């Protein structure tokens, strides 16, 4: 019962003063209390993420300690405690405090930590794990969630987010922590004196920037392109600026109103480059200076968005699929040696546009489940086996990896490369929109869309479960005027063919995802978010013209939305 958990917290005599005060503020609000205590904040395969505040289902120093205790047990179980853990954090409320709490718990167990002195991008943490050869890594971040959220992401010794088997092990250790209020944490000053809490900064920056030089494909091309960049109040400003400068880009304007870290993200409704409103200030500045390309990164700098002026001077924000296709085609067209065993790695909800481009350059494509940890896992596997050579990895949600010196999506790398792609086409008198149109004419008009339905709290979780069960059991044979060819159910790892009824195994880990494969290379997919109270609907359409693809896309969405509205 949630009331027992609430009373346990209420009666805890050593409760943090701020949390105690916040708890008193909601003591007469039963619904808020239930939501804060009805479960433990779930530590899943992507770590944990939630609203700040008191309660077992909230982000606070006690739930952070619970996660850190699980991590400490995991590291000790691996026999790697002497190698320590690298820790980074973003610009959110309590991020640095949570980073230090994590180090204090690790230090209690004799595990050294290496903590950045100030906020850093998530991909730099991934790099730091590899550079320092630590046993694991942690980033305190909630990515592009609203200001009231924070999170804890765990990384393995390869610098990637924990893949399923490792995540399952750590989740088990976290869940064994019976009372988060009683987790021991050592004194910060004592840990510093004992060498168990080590502060890191510029040396890692310098090493990362040196590796960043390898992202440039054609260093000698003219870089006469005007850029405007916004870090959206997050972590990316310094590394993106320095990276662009060392790559030869001299005309880079910064949106100063959004350049400073701000946990309220006060100039945007959402600090997410996927949301076009996040570009509003960059567009205003871009128009004022006649910029050729606008760049935006999310708060922890693992996602990057780009916008380009059209023929009327209005900036068009590219989708993640479009930006990925442009970068992929550029890499394969202009890299000095594309190996015969080159490989594109993308997720199952990423556009098939990339596969067609890869096919045209005679390299393979591998699909993974949604989540960059699966891409990172495959990079490591193929580095060890030599079976394939990684060329590019991306997902539709603005996440890209160009060079695998990091093992997570890297907005800094992406910003450097898309700037080079933009400069290359400008030298030919073209924009990225012109280049994209050429790719469409060559390969077909692949258009995609995403809808997120937010359903918060316990009732929301129940509704998401109902939606998945309905679509799973409904026997859908048509959507948007297109026949269903096959249904892929990743919870059972099976692909069912509608005509003939044959089934086959899907060689991917289990996940609560449904994908409907339609005729004519169209599809739609349902996936509950692992880190947010949302269910996401992905759509893909393809035809010989933009107009026809747009019609197919709208028809697909209408079919799904009609069913969804009947359910909720």
Coordinates of C-alpha atoms in Angstrom, one line a residue:
X1 CA 0.0 0.0 0.0
X2 CA 1.3 3.4 -0.9
X3 CA 0.2 4.8 2.4
X4 CA 2.7 2.5 4.2
X5 CA 5.5 3.9 2.1
X6 CA 4.3 7.5 2.7
X7 CA 4.3 6.9 6.5
X8 CA 7.8 5.3 6.3
X9 CA 9.1 8.5 4.7
X10 CA 7.0 10.8 7.0
X11 CA 8.4 9.1 10.1
X12 CA 12.0 9.1 8.9
X13 CA 13.8 11.3 11.5
X14 CA 16.8 12.1 9.3
X15 CA 14.8 13.2 6.3
X16 CA 16.5 15.9 4.1
X17 CA 15.0 19.3 5.1
X18 CA 14.0 20.3 1.6
X19 CA 12.2 17.0 0.9
X20 CA 10.6 17.1 4.3
X21 CA 9.2 20.5 3.6
X22 CA 7.9 19.4 0.1
X23 CA 6.3 16.4 1.7
X24 CA 4.4 18.6 4.1
X25 CA 3.1 20.7 1.2
X26 CA 1.3 17.8 -0.3
X27 CA 0.2 16.0 2.9
X28 CA -3.5 16.8 2.2
X29 CA -3.4 16.0 -1.5
X30 CA -4.1 12.2 -1.6
X31 CA -3.8 11.9 -5.4
X32 CA -0.3 13.5 -5.4
X33 CA 0.8 11.4 -2.4
X34 CA -0.4 8.2 -4.2
X35 CA 1.4 9.1 -7.4
X36 CA 4.6 9.8 -5.4
X37 CA 4.5 6.6 -3.4
X38 CA 2.5 3.9 -5.3
X39 CA 5.6 2.3 -6.7
X40 CA 9.4 2.6 -6.7
X41 CA 10.7 4.9 -9.5
X42 CA 11.4 2.2 -12.1
X43 CA 15.0 1.5 -12.9
X44 CA 14.8 0.2 -16.5
X45 CA 17.1 -0.6 -19.3
X46 CA 17.6 3.1 -19.9
X47 CA 18.2 3.9 -16.3
X48 CA 15.6 5.9 -14.5
X49 CA 13.9 9.2 -15.1
X50 CA 11.1 11.0 -13.2
X51 CA 9.8 14.1 -11.6
X52 CA 11.8 15.8 -8.8
X53 CA 10.3 15.7 -5.3
X54 CA 9.7 13.5 -2.3
X55 CA 8.6 9.9 -2.7
X56 CA 9.7 6.5 -3.9
X57 CA 8.4 7.3 -7.4
X58 CA 10.3 10.6 -7.6
X59 CA 13.8 11.7 -8.3
X60 CA 15.5 12.7 -5.0
X61 CA 18.7 12.0 -3.2
X62 CA 17.3 8.8 -1.7
X63 CA 16.2 7.2 -5.0
X64 CA 19.5 8.3 -6.5
X65 CA 21.3 6.6 -3.6
X66 CA 19.2 3.5 -4.3
X67 CA 20.4 3.5 -8.0
X68 CA 24.0 4.2 -7.0
X69 CA 23.9 1.3 -4.5
X70 CA 22.7 -1.0 -7.2
X71 CA 25.5 0.3 -9.5
X72 CA 28.1 -0.2 -6.8
X73 CA 27.0 -3.8 -6.3
X74 CA 27.0 -4.4 -10.1
X75 CA 30.6 -3.0 -10.4
X76 CA 31.8 -5.1 -7.5
X77 CA 30.1 -8.2 -9.0
X78 CA 32.0 -7.6 -12.2
X79 CA 35.3 -7.5 -10.3
X80 CA 36.0 -4.0 -11.7
X81 CA 35.7 -1.8 -8.6
X82 CA 39.3 -0.6 -8.8
X83 CA 38.7 1.0 -12.2
X84 CA 36.0 3.3 -10.9
X85 CA 33.1 5.1 -12.4
X86 CA 33.0 8.3 -14.5
X87 CA 30.1 10.7 -13.7
X88 CA 28.7 13.7 -15.7
X89 CA 25.7 15.8 -15.3
X90 CA 23.6 18.4 -17.2
X91 CA 22.0 21.8 -16.4
X92 CA 18.9 20.6 -14.6
X93 CA 17.9 21.2 -11.0
X94 CA 19.8 18.9 -8.6
X95 CA 22.0 17.5 -11.3
X96 CA 25.3 18.2 -9.7
X97 CA 23.9 17.3 -6.2
X98 CA 22.8 13.9 -7.6
X99 CA 26.2 13.4 -9.3
X100 CA 27.9 13.9 -5.9
X101 CA 25.4 11.7 -4.1
X102 CA 26.3 8.9 -6.6
X103 CA 30.0 9.4 -5.9
X104 CA 29.4 9.3 -2.1
X105 CA 27.6 5.9 -2.3
X106 CA 30.3 4.5 -4.7
X107 CA 33.0 5.8 -2.4
X108 CA 31.4 4.1 0.6
X109 CA 32.0 0.9 -1.2
X110 CA 35.6 1.8 -2.0
X111 CA 34.9 2.5 -5.7
X112 CA 36.6 5.6 -7.0
X113 CA 34.6 8.1 -9.0
X114 CA 35.8 10.6 -11.7
X115 CA 33.3 13.5 -11.7
X116 CA 33.3 16.5 -14.1
X117 CA 33.7 19.8 -12.3
X118 CA 30.9 21.3 -14.4
X119 CA 28.2 20.2 -16.8
X120 CA 29.2 18.2 -19.8
X121 CA 27.4 16.5 -22.8
X122 CA 26.3 13.0 -22.5
X123 CA 28.5 11.8 -25.4
X124 CA 31.6 13.2 -23.6
X125 CA 30.7 11.0 -20.7
X126 CA 30.6 8.0 -23.0
X127 CA 34.0 9.0 -24.4
X128 CA 35.4 9.6 -20.8
X129 CA 34.5 6.0 -19.8
X130 CA 36.5 4.7 -22.7
X131 CA 39.3 7.2 -22.3
X132 CA 39.7 6.6 -18.6
X133 CA 39.0 2.9 -18.9
X134 CA 36.5 3.0 -16.0
X135 CA 34.2 0.1 -15.1
X136 CA 31.1 2.2 -15.8
X137 CA 29.7 5.6 -16.2
X138 CA 26.7 7.7 -15.1
X139 CA 25.0 10.8 -16.6
X140 CA 22.6 12.7 -14.4
X141 CA 20.1 14.0 -17.0
X142 CA 16.5 13.9 -18.1
X143 CA 17.5 14.8 -21.7
X144 CA 14.8 17.1 -23.1
X145 CA 12.1 16.4 -20.5
X146 CA 10.3 19.4 -18.8
X147 CA 12.1 21.3 -16.1
X148 CA 10.5 19.3 -13.2
X149 CA 12.3 16.1 -14.4
X150 CA 15.7 14.6 -13.8
X151 CA 17.2 11.2 -14.5
X152 CA 20.1 8.7 -14.0
X153 CA 21.6 6.9 -17.0
X154 CA 24.1 4.1 -16.5
X155 CA 26.9 3.1 -18.9
X156 CA 29.1 0.0 -19.2
X157 CA 32.8 -0.2 -19.5
X158 CA 32.6 0.2 -23.3
X159 CA 30.9 3.6 -22.9
X160 CA 27.5 2.4 -24.1
X161 CA 24.2 2.4 -22.2
X162 CA 23.7 -1.0 -20.6
X163 CA 22.3 -3.5 -23.1
X164 CA 19.6 -5.9 -21.9
X165 CA 21.7 -8.6 -20.2
X166 CA 23.8 -6.1 -18.3
X167 CA 20.8 -3.9 -17.6
X168 CA 18.9 -6.9 -16.2
X169 CA 21.8 -7.6 -13.8
X170 CA 22.0 -4.1 -12.6
X171 CA 18.2 -3.7 -12.3
X172 CA 18.3 -6.8 -10.1
X173 CA 20.8 -5.2 -7.8
X174 CA 18.9 -2.0 -7.6
X175 CA 15.6 -3.8 -6.8
X176 CA 17.4 -5.7 -4.0
X177 CA 17.8 -2.4 -2.1
X178 CA 15.0 -2.7 0.4
X179 CA 15.1 0.8 2.0
X180 CA 16.4 3.7 0.0
X181 CA 16.4 5.8 3.1
X182 CA 19.1 3.7 4.7
X183 CA 21.6 3.5 1.9
X184 CA 25.0 4.6 3.3
X185 CA 27.0 7.4 1.7
X186 CA 30.5 8.5 2.6
X187 CA 31.6 12.0 3.5
X188 CA 32.5 14.0 0.4
X189 CA 35.6 15.7 1.8
X190 CA 36.9 12.4 3.2
X191 CA 36.5 10.8 -0.3
X192 CA 38.4 13.6 -1.9
X193 CA 41.2 13.3 0.6
X194 CA 41.3 9.5 0.1
X195 CA 41.4 9.8 -3.7
X196 CA 38.0 8.2 -4.1
X197 CA 36.3 11.3 -5.5
X198 CA 38.4 12.8 -8.3
X199 CA 37.4 15.9 -10.2
X200 CA 38.0 15.9 -14.0
X201 CA 37.6 18.4 -16.7
X202 CA 39.8 20.0 -19.4
X203 CA 42.0 17.0 -20.1
X204 CA 39.0 15.0 -21.1
X205 CA 37.8 17.9 -23.2
X206 CA 41.1 18.1 -25.1
X207 CA 41.2 14.4 -25.7
X208 CA 37.6 14.4 -27.0
X209 CA 38.3 17.4 -29.3
X210 CA 41.3 15.6 -30.7
X211 CA 39.1 12.6 -31.6
X212 CA 36.5 15.0 -33.0
X213 CA 38.9 15.9 -35.9
X214 CA 38.2 12.4 -37.4
X215 CA 34.6 13.4 -38.1
X216 CA 35.7 15.7 -40.9
X217 CA 35.7 13.9 -44.2
X218 CA 36.9 16.5 -46.6
X219 CA 39.1 18.9 -44.6
X220 CA 40.1 21.0 -47.6
X221 CA 36.7 22.0 -48.9
X222 CA 35.8 25.7 -48.6
X223 CA 33.9 26.3 -45.3
X224 CA 32.2 29.5 -46.4
X225 CA 28.9 28.8 -44.7
X226 CA 27.1 31.0 -42.2
X227 CA 25.9 29.0 -39.2
X228 CA 23.7 29.9 -36.2
X229 CA 23.8 27.5 -33.2
X230 CA 21.7 27.2 -30.0
X231 CA 22.5 24.8 -27.2
X232 CA 19.0 25.4 -25.8
X233 CA 20.3 26.2 -22.3
X234 CA 22.2 22.9 -22.1
X235 CA 25.7 21.5 -22.2
X236 CA 26.9 21.7 -25.8
X237 CA 28.1 25.3 -26.3
X238 CA 31.8 24.9 -25.6
X239 CA 32.4 21.6 -27.4
X240 CA 30.3 22.5 -30.5
X241 CA 32.0 26.0 -30.8
X242 CA 35.5 24.6 -30.4
X243 CA 34.7 21.7 -32.7
X244 CA 33.4 23.9 -35.5
X245 CA 36.4 26.3 -35.0
X246 CA 39.0 23.6 -35.3
X247 CA 37.2 22.2 -38.4
X248 CA 37.5 25.5 -40.1
X249 CA 34.1 27.1 -39.7
X250 CA 34.6 30.8 -38.9
X251 CA 31.1 32.2 -39.3
X252 CA 29.3 30.8 -36.3
X253 CA 26.7 32.8 -34.5
X254 CA 25.5 31.7 -31.0
X255 CA 21.9 32.4 -29.8
X256 CA 23.1 34.2 -26.7
X257 CA 19.7 34.1 -25.0
X258 CA 19.9 30.3 -25.0
X259 CA 23.6 29.9 -24.5
X260 CA 23.7 29.9 -20.7
X261 CA 22.6 26.8 -18.7
X262 CA 19.1 27.3 -17.4
X263 CA 17.2 24.5 -15.5
X264 CA 13.9 26.2 -16.4
X265 CA 14.7 26.3 -20.1
X266 CA 12.9 29.6 -19.9
X267 CA 13.0 30.6 -23.6
X268 CA 11.3 27.4 -25.0
X269 CA 8.2 25.4 -24.3
X270 CA 10.4 22.3 -24.7
X271 CA 14.2 22.1 -25.0
X272 CA 13.9 19.6 -27.7
X273 CA 15.2 20.2 -31.3
X274 CA 12.5 17.7 -32.5
X275 CA 10.0 20.4 -31.5
X276 CA 10.1 23.1 -34.2
X277 CA 9.3 25.9 -31.7
X278 CA 12.7 25.3 -30.1
X279 CA 14.2 26.9 -33.2
X280 CA 12.2 30.1 -32.9
X281 CA 15.1 32.3 -31.6
X282 CA 17.6 30.7 -33.9
X283 CA 15.3 31.4 -36.9
X284 CA 15.0 35.0 -35.9
X285 CA 18.8 35.4 -35.6
X286 CA 19.3 33.4 -38.8
X287 CA 17.0 35.7 -40.8
X288 CA 18.8 38.7 -39.4
X289 CA 22.3 37.5 -40.6
X290 CA 21.2 35.4 -43.6
X291 CA 22.5 32.2 -42.1
X292 CA 22.7 29.1 -44.4
X293 CA 22.2 26.6 -41.6
X294 CA 20.8 26.5 -38.1
X295 CA 21.9 24.0 -35.5
X296 CA 20.2 23.1 -32.2
X297 CA 21.2 20.6 -29.5
X298 CA 19.1 19.3 -26.6
X299 CA 20.2 19.9 -23.0
X300 CA 22.5 16.9 -22.6
X301 CA 23.7 17.2 -26.2
X302 CA 23.0 13.7 -27.5
X303 CA 20.4 15.0 -30.1
X304 CA 20.9 17.5 -32.9
X305 CA 18.5 19.3 -35.2
X306 CA 19.1 21.4 -38.3
X307 CA 17.1 24.0 -40.2
X308 CA 17.6 25.3 -43.7
X309 CA 16.2 28.3 -45.5
X310 CA 13.9 27.5 -48.5
X311 CA 13.6 29.5 -51.7
X312 CA 11.3 32.0 -49.9
X313 CA 13.8 32.5 -47.1
X314 CA 11.7 30.6 -44.6
X315 CA 13.6 28.1 -42.4
X316 CA 12.5 24.5 -42.7
X317 CA 13.4 22.2 -39.8
X318 CA 14.7 18.9 -41.1
X319 CA 13.4 15.7 -39.5
X320 CA 15.9 13.3 -37.9
X321 CA 15.3 10.9 -40.8
X322 CA 16.1 13.5 -43.4
X323 CA 19.3 14.8 -41.6
X324 CA 20.4 11.2 -41.2
X325 CA 19.9 10.4 -44.9
X326 CA 21.9 13.5 -45.9
X327 CA 24.8 12.7 -43.6
X328 CA 24.8 9.0 -44.6
X329 CA 24.8 9.7 -48.3
X330 CA 27.6 12.3 -47.8
X331 CA 29.7 9.8 -45.8
X332 CA 29.3 7.0 -48.4
X333 CA 29.9 9.4 -51.4
X334 CA 33.0 11.1 -50.1
X335 CA 34.8 8.9 -47.6
X336 CA 38.1 7.9 -49.2
X337 CA 37.6 4.2 -48.7
X338 CA 34.2 2.6 -48.2
X339 CA 34.9 -1.0 -47.1
X340 CA 33.1 -3.9 -48.7
X341 CA 31.9 -4.9 -45.3
X342 CA 30.7 -1.4 -44.3
X343 CA 27.5 -1.3 -42.3
X344 CA 24.8 1.2 -41.5
X345 CA 23.0 0.6 -38.1
X346 CA 19.6 2.1 -37.5
X347 CA 16.6 1.3 -35.4
X348 CA 13.3 -0.4 -36.4
X349 CA 11.4 2.9 -36.3
X350 CA 14.0 4.8 -38.4
X351 CA 13.1 5.5 -42.0
X352 CA 13.8 2.9 -44.7
X353 CA 15.4 5.8 -46.7
X354 CA 18.7 5.0 -45.1
X355 CA 18.6 1.3 -46.1
X356 CA 18.0 2.3 -49.8
X357 CA 20.9 4.8 -49.7
X358 CA 23.1 2.1 -48.1
X359 CA 22.1 -0.4 -50.8
X360 CA 23.0 2.1 -53.5
X361 CA 26.5 2.2 -52.1
X362 CA 26.7 -1.6 -51.7
X363 CA 26.9 -1.6 -47.9
X364 CA 24.7 -3.5 -45.5
X365 CA 22.0 -2.3 -43.1
X366 CA 21.3 -3.7 -39.6
X367 CA 18.1 -2.9 -37.7
X368 CA 18.1 -2.7 -33.9
X369 CA 15.5 -2.0 -31.3
X370 CA 14.8 1.6 -30.4
X371 CA 17.5 2.9 -28.1
X372 CA 21.1 3.8 -29.0
X373 CA 22.5 1.2 -26.6
X374 CA 21.6 -1.4 -29.1
X375 CA 23.6 0.4 -31.8
X376 CA 26.6 0.8 -29.4
X377 CA 26.4 -2.9 -28.5
X378 CA 26.6 -3.9 -32.2
X379 CA 29.5 -1.6 -32.8
X380 CA 31.5 -3.4 -30.1
X381 CA 30.5 -6.8 -31.4
X382 CA 31.6 -6.1 -34.9
X383 CA 34.8 -4.4 -33.8
X384 CA 35.7 -7.6 -32.0
X385 CA 34.6 -10.0 -34.8
X386 CA 35.7 -7.9 -37.8
X387 CA 32.6 -9.1 -39.6
X388 CA 31.5 -5.5 -40.4
X389 CA 33.0 -2.0 -40.2
X390 CA 30.7 0.6 -38.7
X391 CA 30.0 3.5 -41.1
X392 CA 27.1 5.4 -39.5
X393 CA 24.4 4.9 -36.9
X394 CA 21.2 6.9 -36.4
X395 CA 17.7 6.9 -35.1
X396 CA 14.7 9.1 -36.2
X397 CA 14.7 11.0 -32.9
X398 CA 17.7 13.2 -33.9
X399 CA 20.3 10.8 -32.6
X400 CA 23.5 10.2 -34.7
X401 CA 26.9 8.7 -34.3
X402 CA 29.6 9.3 -37.0
X403 CA 32.7 7.9 -35.4
X404 CA 32.6 5.3 -32.6
X405 CA 35.1 6.9 -30.2
X406 CA 31.8 7.5 -28.3
X407 CA 29.2 4.8 -27.9
X408 CA 26.1 6.9 -27.6
X409 CA 24.4 9.3 -29.9
X410 CA 26.6 12.4 -30.3
X411 CA 25.1 15.8 -31.1
X412 CA 28.6 17.4 -31.2
X413 CA 29.8 15.0 -33.9
X414 CA 26.5 15.5 -35.8
X415 CA 26.8 19.3 -35.7
X416 CA 30.3 19.1 -37.2
X417 CA 29.4 16.8 -39.9
X418 CA 26.1 18.4 -41.0
X419 CA 28.0 21.8 -41.2
X420 CA 30.4 20.1 -43.5
X421 CA 27.6 18.7 -45.6
X422 CA 26.0 22.1 -45.8
X423 CA 29.3 23.7 -46.9
X424 CA 29.9 21.1 -49.5
X425 CA 26.5 21.7 -51.2
X426 CA 26.8 25.5 -50.8
X427 CA 30.0 25.3 -52.9
X428 CA 27.8 23.7 -55.6
X429 CA 25.2 26.5 -55.3
X430 CA 22.7 24.2 -53.4
X431 CA 21.1 24.0 -50.0
X432 CA 20.5 20.9 -48.0
X433 CA 16.9 21.1 -49.1
X434 CA 18.1 20.9 -52.7
X435 CA 20.3 17.9 -51.9
X436 CA 17.4 16.2 -50.1
X437 CA 15.1 16.6 -53.1
X438 CA 17.8 15.0 -55.3
X439 CA 17.9 12.0 -53.0
X440 CA 14.1 11.7 -53.0
X441 CA 14.0 11.8 -56.8
X442 CA 16.7 9.2 -57.0
X443 CA 15.4 6.8 -54.3
X444 CA 11.7 7.6 -53.7
X445 CA 9.8 9.9 -51.4
X446 CA 10.2 8.4 -47.9
X447 CA 8.1 10.4 -45.5
X448 CA 7.6 9.7 -41.8
X449 CA 5.8 11.1 -38.8
X450 CA 5.6 10.5 -35.0
X451 CA 2.8 11.0 -32.6
X452 CA 3.3 10.9 -28.8
X453 CA 0.3 10.4 -26.5
X454 CA 1.1 11.4 -22.9
X455 CA -0.7 9.4 -20.3
X456 CA 0.6 10.2 -16.8
X457 CA 0.3 8.4 -13.5
X458 CA -1.1 5.0 -12.6
X459 CA -4.2 5.5 -14.7
X460 CA -2.1 6.5 -17.7
X461 CA 0.0 3.4 -17.4
X462 CA -3.1 1.2 -17.4
X463 CA -4.4 3.0 -20.5
X464 CA -1.1 2.4 -22.3
X465 CA -1.3 -1.3 -21.5
X466 CA -4.9 -1.4 -22.8
X467 CA -3.9 0.2 -26.1
X468 CA -1.0 -2.3 -26.7
X469 CA -3.3 -5.2 -25.9
X470 CA -6.0 -4.0 -28.3
X471 CA -3.7 -3.5 -31.2
X472 CA -1.9 -6.8 -30.5
X473 CA -5.2 -8.8 -30.4
X474 CA -7.3 -6.9 -33.0
X475 CA -6.2 -8.8 -36.1
X476 CA -5.7 -5.6 -38.2
X477 CA -5.5 -6.4 -41.9
X478 CA -5.6 -2.9 -43.4
X479 CA -4.5 0.6 -42.5
X480 CA -4.7 3.8 -44.5
X481 CA -5.9 1.9 -47.6
X482 CA -2.8 -0.3 -47.5
X483 CA -2.9 -4.1 -46.8
X484 CA -1.1 -5.4 -43.8
X485 CA 1.6 -7.8 -45.0
X486 CA 3.1 -8.8 -41.7
X487 CA 3.0 -8.0 -38.0
X488 CA 6.1 -7.9 -36.0
X489 CA 5.6 -8.4 -32.2
X490 CA 8.8 -7.8 -30.4
X491 CA 7.4 -9.0 -27.1
X492 CA 7.3 -12.5 -28.5
X493 CA 10.1 -12.0 -31.1
X494 CA 7.9 -13.2 -33.9
X495 CA 6.9 -11.9 -37.4
X496 CA 3.5 -13.1 -38.5
X497 CA 2.6 -13.0 -42.3
X498 CA -1.1 -12.2 -42.8
X499 CA -1.3 -14.1 -46.1
X500 CA -0.6 -17.8 -45.4
X501 CA -0.2 -17.4 -41.7
X502 CA 3.5 -18.2 -41.6
X503 CA 5.6 -17.0 -38.6
X504 CA 9.3 -16.6 -38.2
X505 CA 11.6 -15.5 -35.3
X506 CA 12.9 -12.0 -35.0
X507 CA 16.5 -12.0 -33.9
X508 CA 16.3 -9.1 -31.6
X509 CA 15.8 -8.8 -27.8
X510 CA 12.3 -8.8 -26.4
X511 CA 10.6 -5.4 -26.2
X512 CA 7.0 -4.2 -25.9
X513 CA 6.8 -3.0 -29.5
X514 CA 4.4 -3.7 -32.3
X515 CA 5.2 -3.0 -36.0
X516 CA 2.7 -3.4 -38.8
X517 CA 4.4 -3.9 -42.2
X518 CA 2.2 -2.7 -45.1
X519 CA 2.3 -3.1 -48.8
X520 CA 4.4 -0.7 -50.9
X521 CA 7.1 -0.1 -48.3
X522 CA 4.7 1.6 -45.8
X523 CA 4.4 0.8 -42.1
X524 CA 3.4 2.0 -38.6
X525 CA 4.6 1.1 -35.2
X526 CA 3.5 1.4 -31.5
X527 CA 6.0 1.7 -28.7
X528 CA 5.5 2.7 -25.1
X529 CA 8.3 5.0 -24.0
X530 CA 10.7 3.4 -21.5
X531 CA 11.6 6.8 -19.8
X532 CA 8.4 8.9 -20.1
X533 CA 4.7 8.4 -19.5
X534 CA 4.0 8.2 -23.2
X535 CA 3.1 5.8 -25.9
X536 CA 4.6 6.6 -29.3
X537 CA 3.1 6.0 -32.8
X538 CA 5.5 5.9 -35.7
X539 CA 4.5 6.1 -39.3
X540 CA 6.3 5.5 -42.6
X541 CA 5.1 6.1 -46.2
X542 CA 6.8 5.8 -49.5
X543 CA 5.7 6.5 -53.1
X544 CA 7.0 8.1 -56.3
X545 CA 5.9 11.6 -55.4
X546 CA 5.8 13.8 -52.3
X547 CA 2.1 14.5 -52.7
X548 CA 1.2 10.8 -52.8
X549 CA 3.4 10.0 -49.8
X550 CA 1.8 12.8 -47.8
X551 CA -1.7 11.4 -48.6
X552 CA -0.6 7.9 -47.5
X553 CA 0.9 9.3 -44.3
X554 CA -2.3 11.1 -43.4
X555 CA -4.5 8.1 -44.1
X556 CA -2.3 5.9 -41.9
X557 CA -2.5 8.4 -39.0
X558 CA -6.3 8.6 -39.4
X559 CA -6.7 4.9 -39.2
X560 CA -4.7 4.6 -36.1
X561 CA -6.2 7.7 -34.4
X562 CA -9.7 6.5 -35.0
X563 CA -8.9 3.3 -33.1
X564 CA -7.0 5.1 -30.4
X565 CA -9.8 7.6 -29.7
X566 CA -12.2 4.7 -29.3
X567 CA -10.0 3.3 -26.6
X568 CA -9.2 6.4 -24.6

